[in-house]
Coordinates of C-alpha atoms in Angstrom, one line a residue:
Chain A
M1 CA 105.5 -21.1 11.8
R2 CA 103.2 -19.4 9.3
S3 CA 100.4 -17.4 10.9
S4 CA 96.9 -17.1 9.4
T5 CA 96.5 -14.8 6.3
I6 CA 95.0 -11.4 6.9
A7 CA 91.9 -10.7 4.8
R8 CA 91.7 -7.5 2.8
P9 CA 90.5 -4.8 5.2
P10 CA 87.4 -2.7 4.3
A11 CA 87.9 0.9 3.1
P12 CA 89.2 3.1 5.9
K13 CA 86.0 5.0 6.4
A14 CA 83.6 2.2 5.5
P15 CA 80.2 2.3 7.1
K16 CA 79.5 -0.1 10.0
P17 CA 76.0 -1.4 10.8
V18 CA 74.6 0.0 14.0
R19 CA 71.5 -0.3 16.0
V20 CA 69.6 3.0 16.0
Q21 CA 66.3 3.8 17.7
A22 CA 64.5 6.5 15.7
E23 CA 61.3 8.5 16.3
H24 CA 59.7 10.0 13.1
G25 CA 63.0 9.4 11.3
K26 CA 65.1 11.2 13.9
P27 CA 67.6 9.1 15.9
V28 CA 66.9 9.1 19.7
A29 CA 69.4 6.3 20.7
V30 CA 72.5 4.8 19.2
A31 CA 73.6 1.3 20.2
G32 CA 71.4 1.6 23.3
V33 CA 72.9 5.0 24.3
R34 CA 70.4 7.9 24.4
V35 CA 71.1 10.9 22.1
E36 CA 71.5 14.2 23.9
E37 CA 71.7 16.5 21.0
V38 CA 71.5 16.5 17.2
R39 CA 74.3 18.8 15.9
E40 CA 73.6 18.6 12.2
D41 CA 71.8 16.5 9.6
W42 CA 72.3 16.4 5.9
I43 CA 71.3 14.3 2.9
V44 CA 73.7 12.8 0.4
E45 CA 72.3 11.6 -3.0
D46 CA 75.0 10.5 -5.3
R47 CA 75.7 8.1 -8.1
W48 CA 72.1 8.0 -9.1
W49 CA 73.2 7.5 -12.7
T50 CA 74.8 4.2 -11.8
E51 CA 73.5 0.8 -10.7
Q52 CA 74.7 1.5 -7.2
P53 CA 73.0 4.8 -6.3
I54 CA 73.5 6.3 -2.8
H55 CA 70.7 7.9 -0.9
R56 CA 71.6 8.6 2.7
H57 CA 70.4 10.8 5.5
Y58 CA 73.3 11.6 7.8
W59 CA 73.0 12.7 11.4
E60 CA 75.8 14.1 13.6
L61 CA 74.9 13.4 17.2
I62 CA 76.1 13.8 20.8
T63 CA 75.2 11.0 23.1
V64 CA 74.6 11.3 26.8
A65 CA 78.0 9.6 27.3
G66 CA 79.5 12.7 25.6
R67 CA 80.5 10.9 22.4
N68 CA 80.2 12.6 19.0
V69 CA 78.9 10.0 16.5
V70 CA 77.9 10.2 12.9
V71 CA 75.2 7.8 11.7
F72 CA 73.2 7.6 8.5
H73 CA 70.0 6.0 7.4
D74 CA 70.3 4.2 4.0
K75 CA 67.0 5.1 2.4
L76 CA 67.3 2.4 -0.2
I77 CA 67.7 -0.6 2.1
D78 CA 66.2 1.0 5.2
R79 CA 69.1 0.3 7.5
W80 CA 71.3 2.4 9.9
F81 CA 75.1 2.7 9.8
S82 CA 77.7 4.5 11.7
Q83 CA 80.6 6.2 9.9
T84 CA 83.5 8.6 10.6
A85 CA 83.1 11.7 8.4
Chain B
M1 CA 127.6 56.9 20.5
I2 CA 124.4 55.5 19.1
V3 CA 122.3 57.9 17.0
C4 CA 118.5 57.2 16.9
V5 CA 116.5 58.7 14.1
H6 CA 112.8 58.9 14.7
L7 CA 110.3 60.0 12.0
P8 CA 107.0 60.3 13.8
R9 CA 103.8 59.0 12.1
F10 CA 105.9 57.6 9.2
E11 CA 103.2 55.1 8.1
L12 CA 100.4 57.6 8.3
V13 CA 102.3 60.2 6.3
A14 CA 103.0 57.6 3.6
A15 CA 99.4 56.4 3.6
A16 CA 97.9 59.9 3.6
G17 CA 100.1 61.1 0.7
G18 CA 102.5 63.5 2.5
P19 CA 103.0 65.4 5.8
E20 CA 100.8 68.3 4.6
A21 CA 97.8 66.0 4.4
L22 CA 97.9 65.6 8.2
T23 CA 97.6 69.3 8.9
G24 CA 94.5 70.1 10.9
R25 CA 92.8 66.8 10.1
A26 CA 91.9 64.0 12.5
L27 CA 93.3 61.0 10.6
A28 CA 94.0 57.4 11.6
I29 CA 95.1 54.3 9.7
A30 CA 92.1 52.1 9.3
P31 CA 92.2 48.6 10.9
S32 CA 93.7 45.9 8.8
G33 CA 91.5 43.1 7.6
S34 CA 92.7 40.5 10.1
G35 CA 92.6 40.6 13.9
P36 CA 90.7 43.0 16.1
A37 CA 89.6 46.3 14.7
R38 CA 92.2 48.7 16.1
V39 CA 93.3 51.9 14.5
G40 CA 96.9 52.4 13.4
E41 CA 99.0 55.6 13.7
V42 CA 96.9 58.7 14.4
S43 CA 97.5 62.4 13.4
G44 CA 98.2 65.1 16.0
T45 CA 94.7 66.5 15.7
A46 CA 93.2 63.0 16.4
Q47 CA 95.6 62.5 19.3
A48 CA 94.5 65.9 20.8
Q49 CA 90.9 64.5 20.8
G50 CA 91.9 61.4 22.8
V51 CA 92.5 58.9 20.0
Q52 CA 95.5 56.7 20.6
Q53 CA 97.3 54.2 18.3
G54 CA 96.0 50.7 18.9
M55 CA 92.7 51.9 20.3
M56 CA 89.6 49.9 19.3
L57 CA 87.9 51.5 16.3
G58 CA 84.5 52.0 18.1
E59 CA 86.2 53.8 21.0
A60 CA 88.2 56.0 18.6
L61 CA 85.1 57.0 16.7
A62 CA 83.2 57.7 19.9
R63 CA 86.0 60.0 21.1
C64 CA 86.4 61.7 17.8
P65 CA 83.4 61.4 15.5
A66 CA 85.1 63.4 12.8
L67 CA 87.9 60.9 12.6
E68 CA 88.9 60.0 9.0
L69 CA 90.2 56.6 8.4
V70 CA 93.0 56.1 5.8
P71 CA 93.6 52.7 4.4
G72 CA 97.1 51.5 5.3
D73 CA 99.6 51.5 2.4
P74 CA 102.4 49.0 3.4
V75 CA 103.9 49.0 0.0
Q76 CA 104.3 52.8 -0.1
V77 CA 105.6 52.7 3.4
A78 CA 108.2 50.1 2.5
H79 CA 109.3 52.1 -0.6
S80 CA 109.5 55.3 1.3
W81 CA 111.4 53.7 4.2
E82 CA 113.8 52.0 1.8
R83 CA 114.6 55.4 0.2
T84 CA 115.2 57.0 3.6
A85 CA 117.4 54.1 4.6
C86 CA 119.4 54.3 1.4
A87 CA 119.8 58.1 1.9
L88 CA 121.2 57.5 5.4
E89 CA 123.5 54.7 4.2
G90 CA 124.7 57.3 1.7
I91 CA 126.3 59.3 4.5
G92 CA 128.1 56.1 5.6
A93 CA 125.7 55.0 8.4
Q94 CA 125.4 51.3 9.0
L95 CA 121.7 51.0 10.0
E96 CA 119.6 48.9 12.2
L97 CA 116.1 49.4 11.0
A98 CA 113.8 48.8 14.0
R99 CA 110.6 49.6 12.1
P100 CA 109.4 52.1 9.5
G101 CA 110.3 55.5 10.9
L102 CA 112.8 54.3 13.5
A103 CA 116.5 53.6 12.8
Y104 CA 119.7 53.5 14.7
F105 CA 123.4 53.8 13.7
D106 CA 126.7 54.1 15.4
G107 CA 128.0 57.6 14.9
D108 CA 131.5 57.1 16.3
G109 CA 133.1 56.2 13.0
L110 CA 131.4 59.0 11.2
R111 CA 132.3 62.0 13.2
G112 CA 135.7 62.4 11.5
L113 CA 134.0 62.0 8.1
H114 CA 131.5 64.8 8.7
G115 CA 133.5 67.2 10.9
G116 CA 132.4 66.3 14.4
D117 CA 129.0 65.7 16.1
D118 CA 127.3 68.7 14.7
G119 CA 128.5 67.9 11.2
L120 CA 127.1 64.4 11.5
I121 CA 123.7 65.5 12.7
L122 CA 123.6 68.1 9.9
A123 CA 124.5 65.4 7.3
T124 CA 121.8 63.1 8.8
R125 CA 119.2 65.8 8.5
K126 CA 120.2 66.6 4.9
A127 CA 119.9 62.9 4.0
L128 CA 116.5 62.6 5.6
A129 CA 115.2 65.8 3.9
R130 CA 112.3 65.9 6.4
P131 CA 111.9 66.9 10.0
A132 CA 113.1 64.2 12.3
R133 CA 113.7 63.7 16.0
I134 CA 117.3 62.7 16.7
G135 CA 118.7 61.3 20.0
V136 CA 122.3 60.6 20.7
A137 CA 123.3 58.4 23.6
P138 CA 125.7 55.6 24.5
S139 CA 123.1 52.9 24.2
R140 CA 120.3 52.2 21.7
F141 CA 117.5 52.3 24.3
C142 CA 118.8 55.5 25.8
S143 CA 119.1 57.1 22.3
L144 CA 115.5 56.1 21.6
A145 CA 114.4 57.7 24.9
A146 CA 116.3 60.9 23.9
A147 CA 114.7 60.9 20.4
L148 CA 111.2 60.5 21.8
E149 CA 111.7 63.2 24.3
T150 CA 113.1 65.8 22.0
R151 CA 111.1 68.0 19.7
T152 CA 111.3 67.7 15.9
R153 CA 114.3 69.6 14.4
R154 CA 116.1 69.3 17.8
V155 CA 118.8 66.9 19.0
R156 CA 119.0 65.5 22.5
R157 CA 122.4 64.2 23.6
V158 CA 122.9 62.1 26.7
G159 CA 126.4 61.7 28.0
E160 CA 128.0 58.5 29.3
R161 CA 127.7 59.6 32.9
D162 CA 124.1 60.8 32.7
V163 CA 122.6 57.6 31.3
R164 CA 121.2 56.1 34.5
R165 CA 119.9 59.4 35.8
Y166 CA 118.4 60.3 32.5
L167 CA 116.6 57.0 32.0
A168 CA 115.4 56.9 35.6
V169 CA 112.9 59.8 34.9
Q170 CA 111.7 58.3 31.6
P171 CA 108.2 56.7 31.4
V172 CA 108.0 52.9 31.2
G173 CA 106.0 53.3 28.0
I174 CA 109.3 53.5 26.1
L175 CA 109.6 49.7 26.7
S176 CA 106.7 49.2 24.3
Y177 CA 109.2 50.0 21.5
R178 CA 111.0 46.7 22.1
S179 CA 109.2 43.5 21.2
Q180 CA 110.7 41.6 24.2
T181 CA 109.4 44.1 26.7
A182 CA 106.3 45.5 25.1
A183 CA 103.9 43.2 26.9
L184 CA 105.2 44.4 30.3
V185 CA 104.2 48.0 30.0
A186 CA 100.5 47.6 31.0
S187 CA 101.4 45.4 34.0
L188 CA 104.1 47.9 35.2
Q189 CA 101.7 50.8 34.9
Q190 CA 99.0 48.9 36.8
L191 CA 101.4 48.2 39.6
G192 CA 102.2 51.9 39.8
L193 CA 105.7 51.7 38.3
G194 CA 105.4 54.7 36.0
K195 CA 109.0 55.5 35.6
L196 CA 112.0 53.4 34.7
G197 CA 113.7 54.6 37.9
A198 CA 111.0 52.7 40.0
L199 CA 111.8 49.6 38.0
V200 CA 115.5 49.8 38.8
K201 CA 114.9 50.2 42.5
L202 CA 113.6 46.6 42.5
T203 CA 116.2 43.9 42.7
A204 CA 117.0 41.7 39.7
A205 CA 115.7 38.7 41.6
E206 CA 112.3 40.3 42.4
I207 CA 111.8 41.4 38.8
A208 CA 112.8 38.0 37.5
D209 CA 110.4 36.3 39.9
R210 CA 107.5 38.5 38.9
F211 CA 108.1 39.1 35.2
G212 CA 110.6 36.5 34.0
E213 CA 113.0 37.1 31.2
P214 CA 111.2 40.2 29.8
G215 CA 111.5 41.8 33.2
T216 CA 115.2 41.3 33.5
T217 CA 115.6 42.6 29.9
A218 CA 113.6 45.7 30.9
R219 CA 115.8 46.2 34.0
R220 CA 118.9 45.9 32.0
L221 CA 117.7 48.5 29.5
A222 CA 116.7 50.8 32.3
L223 CA 120.2 50.6 33.7
G224 CA 121.6 51.7 30.4
H225 CA 122.8 48.3 29.2
D226 CA 121.8 47.2 25.7
T227 CA 122.8 44.7 23.0
P228 CA 124.9 45.7 20.1
L229 CA 123.3 47.1 17.0
R230 CA 122.1 44.5 14.4
V231 CA 123.0 46.4 11.2
R232 CA 121.6 45.4 7.9
R233 CA 123.8 44.2 5.1
V234 CA 123.8 46.4 2.1
E235 CA 122.9 44.2 -0.9
D236 CA 121.5 44.5 -4.4
R237 CA 117.8 44.9 -4.3
L238 CA 116.2 42.4 -6.6
A239 CA 112.5 42.8 -7.4
E240 CA 110.1 41.7 -10.1
S241 CA 106.6 43.0 -10.5
M242 CA 103.7 42.5 -12.9
Q243 CA 100.6 44.7 -13.6
L244 CA 97.5 42.6 -14.2
E245 CA 95.0 43.4 -16.9
E246 CA 92.2 42.9 -14.4
A247 CA 91.9 42.2 -10.7
N248 CA 92.8 38.6 -10.0
S249 CA 92.8 36.2 -7.1
G250 CA 93.1 32.5 -6.5
L251 CA 94.6 30.3 -9.2
L252 CA 95.2 33.1 -11.7
L253 CA 97.2 35.0 -9.2
E254 CA 99.2 31.9 -8.4
R255 CA 100.1 31.6 -12.0
T256 CA 101.3 35.2 -12.0
L257 CA 103.3 34.4 -8.8
G258 CA 104.9 31.4 -10.6
V259 CA 106.0 33.7 -13.5
L260 CA 107.5 36.2 -11.1
V261 CA 109.4 33.6 -9.2
D262 CA 110.9 32.3 -12.4
R263 CA 111.9 35.8 -13.5
L264 CA 113.4 36.6 -10.1
L265 CA 115.5 33.4 -10.1
A266 CA 116.6 34.1 -13.7
R267 CA 118.0 37.5 -12.9
P268 CA 121.8 37.5 -13.4
Q269 CA 122.3 39.8 -10.4
R270 CA 121.4 36.8 -8.2
H271 CA 124.8 35.3 -9.0
G272 CA 123.6 31.8 -8.1
R273 CA 122.7 32.8 -4.6
T274 CA 119.8 31.2 -2.7
V275 CA 117.0 33.3 -1.3
R276 CA 116.4 33.4 2.4
A277 CA 113.5 35.9 2.7
I278 CA 111.2 37.5 0.2
T279 CA 108.6 40.3 0.4
L280 CA 105.4 39.7 -1.4
S281 CA 103.3 42.8 -2.1
A282 CA 100.2 43.6 -4.0
R283 CA 98.2 46.5 -5.1
L284 CA 94.6 45.8 -4.3
A285 CA 91.6 46.3 -6.5
E286 CA 90.0 48.2 -3.8
R287 CA 92.0 51.1 -2.4
G288 CA 95.2 50.2 -0.6
T289 CA 98.0 47.8 -0.8
W290 CA 99.1 44.6 1.0
R291 CA 102.6 43.4 2.0
E292 CA 103.8 40.2 3.6
S293 CA 107.3 39.2 4.4
V294 CA 108.1 35.5 4.0
V295 CA 111.2 34.0 5.6
F296 CA 111.9 30.5 4.3
R297 CA 112.8 27.7 6.7
E298 CA 116.0 27.3 4.8
A299 CA 117.6 29.3 2.0
L300 CA 116.1 28.2 -1.3
S301 CA 116.7 28.4 -5.0
D302 CA 114.1 25.8 -6.1
P303 CA 111.2 27.6 -7.9
R304 CA 108.7 25.0 -6.9
R305 CA 109.4 25.2 -3.2
I306 CA 109.5 29.0 -3.3
R307 CA 106.2 29.0 -5.2
L308 CA 104.6 26.6 -2.7
A309 CA 105.7 28.7 0.3
L310 CA 104.5 32.0 -1.3
S311 CA 101.2 30.7 -2.6
Q312 CA 100.2 29.9 1.1
R313 CA 100.6 33.6 1.9
L314 CA 98.7 34.6 -1.2
Q315 CA 95.6 33.1 0.4
L316 CA 95.8 35.9 3.0
L317 CA 95.1 38.6 0.4
P318 CA 92.1 40.6 1.6
A319 CA 90.9 41.6 -1.9
P320 CA 91.7 40.8 -5.6
A321 CA 95.0 42.3 -6.7
T322 CA 95.8 44.5 -9.7
A323 CA 99.6 44.3 -9.4
L324 CA 101.9 41.8 -7.8
Q325 CA 105.5 42.3 -6.7
L326 CA 108.3 40.0 -5.4
A327 CA 111.4 41.5 -3.8
V328 CA 114.3 39.6 -2.3
E329 CA 114.8 40.7 1.3
E330 CA 117.8 38.6 2.1
F331 CA 120.0 36.3 0.1
G332 CA 121.4 33.0 1.4
P333 CA 124.7 31.3 0.4
A334 CA 125.3 30.4 -3.2
G335 CA 124.2 27.0 -4.3
G336 CA 122.3 26.0 -1.2
D337 CA 122.5 22.6 0.3
Q338 CA 124.4 20.1 -1.8
G339 CA 123.3 16.6 -0.9
G340 CA 125.6 13.7 -1.1
L341 CA 125.9 11.9 -4.4
L342 CA 124.8 8.7 -2.7
D343 CA 122.2 9.2 0.0
G344 CA 123.3 6.2 2.0
E345 CA 121.1 6.7 5.1
H346 CA 117.9 7.2 3.1
T347 CA 118.5 4.3 0.8
A348 CA 119.3 2.0 3.7
R349 CA 116.2 3.1 5.5
L350 CA 114.0 2.4 2.4
A351 CA 115.6 -1.0 2.0
R352 CA 114.9 -1.9 5.6
L353 CA 111.3 -0.8 5.2
Q354 CA 110.9 -2.8 2.0
D355 CA 112.4 -5.8 3.7
A356 CA 110.0 -5.4 6.7
V357 CA 107.0 -5.2 4.3
G358 CA 108.2 -8.2 2.5
Q359 CA 108.5 -10.2 5.8
V360 CA 105.0 -9.1 6.9
R361 CA 103.5 -10.2 3.6
T362 CA 105.2 -13.5 3.7
L363 CA 103.8 -14.1 7.1
A364 CA 100.3 -12.7 6.8
G365 CA 99.4 -12.5 3.1
P366 CA 99.4 -9.8 0.5
H367 CA 96.8 -7.6 2.3
A368 CA 99.0 -7.3 5.4
A369 CA 100.6 -4.1 4.1
L370 CA 98.6 -1.7 2.0
R371 CA 99.1 1.9 1.0
A372 CA 96.3 4.3 2.1
L373 CA 95.6 6.4 -1.1
V374 CA 93.8 9.7 -0.8
V375 CA 91.6 9.6 -4.0
D376 CA 88.9 12.2 -3.4
P377 CA 89.4 14.1 -0.1
R378 CA 86.4 16.3 -0.8
S379 CA 83.9 13.5 -1.6
R380 CA 80.6 13.8 0.2
V381 CA 80.7 10.0 0.6
P382 CA 83.3 9.3 3.3
E383 CA 84.3 5.8 2.2
R384 CA 85.3 7.3 -1.2
K385 CA 87.9 9.7 0.3
V386 CA 90.6 7.1 1.0
L387 CA 91.2 3.7 -0.5
Y388 CA 93.7 1.0 0.2
A389 CA 96.0 0.2 -2.7
P390 CA 98.7 -2.4 -3.0
W391 CA 102.1 -1.5 -1.7
Q392 CA 104.6 -1.2 -4.6
Q393 CA 107.7 -3.1 -3.9

């Protein structure tokens, strides 16, 4: 019996939408879990010469649960995503 | 009988430019770039002021503010040691080279050649052409103890019957000359076991229980038992070097390395043999030299694989180089591994894999098996680092 066809998977490190609570642009909770510490933040501006420019503010965070997560705020569409670096 | 030849401060003498440079000066070999800052060999004057080899640099300078640091010169040390070894081999000695300045050989077969024990010692001294400490004893470890105890220009002989008695009064510090037992010395001294005799008084079981394999090795050595000499094979010395117009590092130096590898493999003296170990050395733009011995996982004659293995070590260079040299340390068998004409196992495995991929695709569609392709590993945008590409059937 033929099983259902698998759709093409997204890129291995593709960003996933995530719910982030921020205060003055700085994340304080990720998916409802409070942020314990901000390890690092950096800005990526790339492909500004194309029709799909990238303008992101990345945050590397430690949550109170002890997890290390990387999220970014897409400045162009004003949404948050999580991503493995 | 094993003859031990010990040339004290061999590395310092080579780095300082000769034994006369040590006279009346507090010298020490400067710490190397990697690892903790510890001084290397020290001169007699520095030693008299409390500086010891392996001491932290800060402590050494605190004990002897006038201490002069000499950059290590591993290339000169290697050349000088090779000359000394060749000179000893010239009198018929089959050498085990423990480290620069310390060598052993079996003197039994050479006595007749040089007219007895005294003749052999005389021939050894003539070959060395510099003051050396010589110890003669039935085992390697005992001959080392004898050489360390005796004064320069003297010989200490230990007879077969006296070995245990002689070793019993020797300090446990001698164990630091053997890599297997070097780590034990500090523990033994802390436990109050200052002499080898105290170590022998403990039973083999007690020592094995407390110190494991290194402990039993140390006890065996202290009882006068030792492994046979591991003599080096006398082979052609093949080396290629290149002077660089200006100090180079990184990619440019890798290109130079590639040229040297090709030249070395093209030498007719290689006689088609593979290479098992290579010494990579460089003269640095700043003062000093650098030397690294590279032993390949298997004997090689493929220039690409040799280049790949050596270029990894090139990254360790502490400064740009003005000259690069490659020397074969040991050859492997001629030809190397000859694979089968038809690699049946590999082909069968690949066929099974292709079959499995085909079955998965048939069941779940063309995207069920994809190849992860690293396209830009340094991209600042993570999703651009790796992409999925179709699996080629």
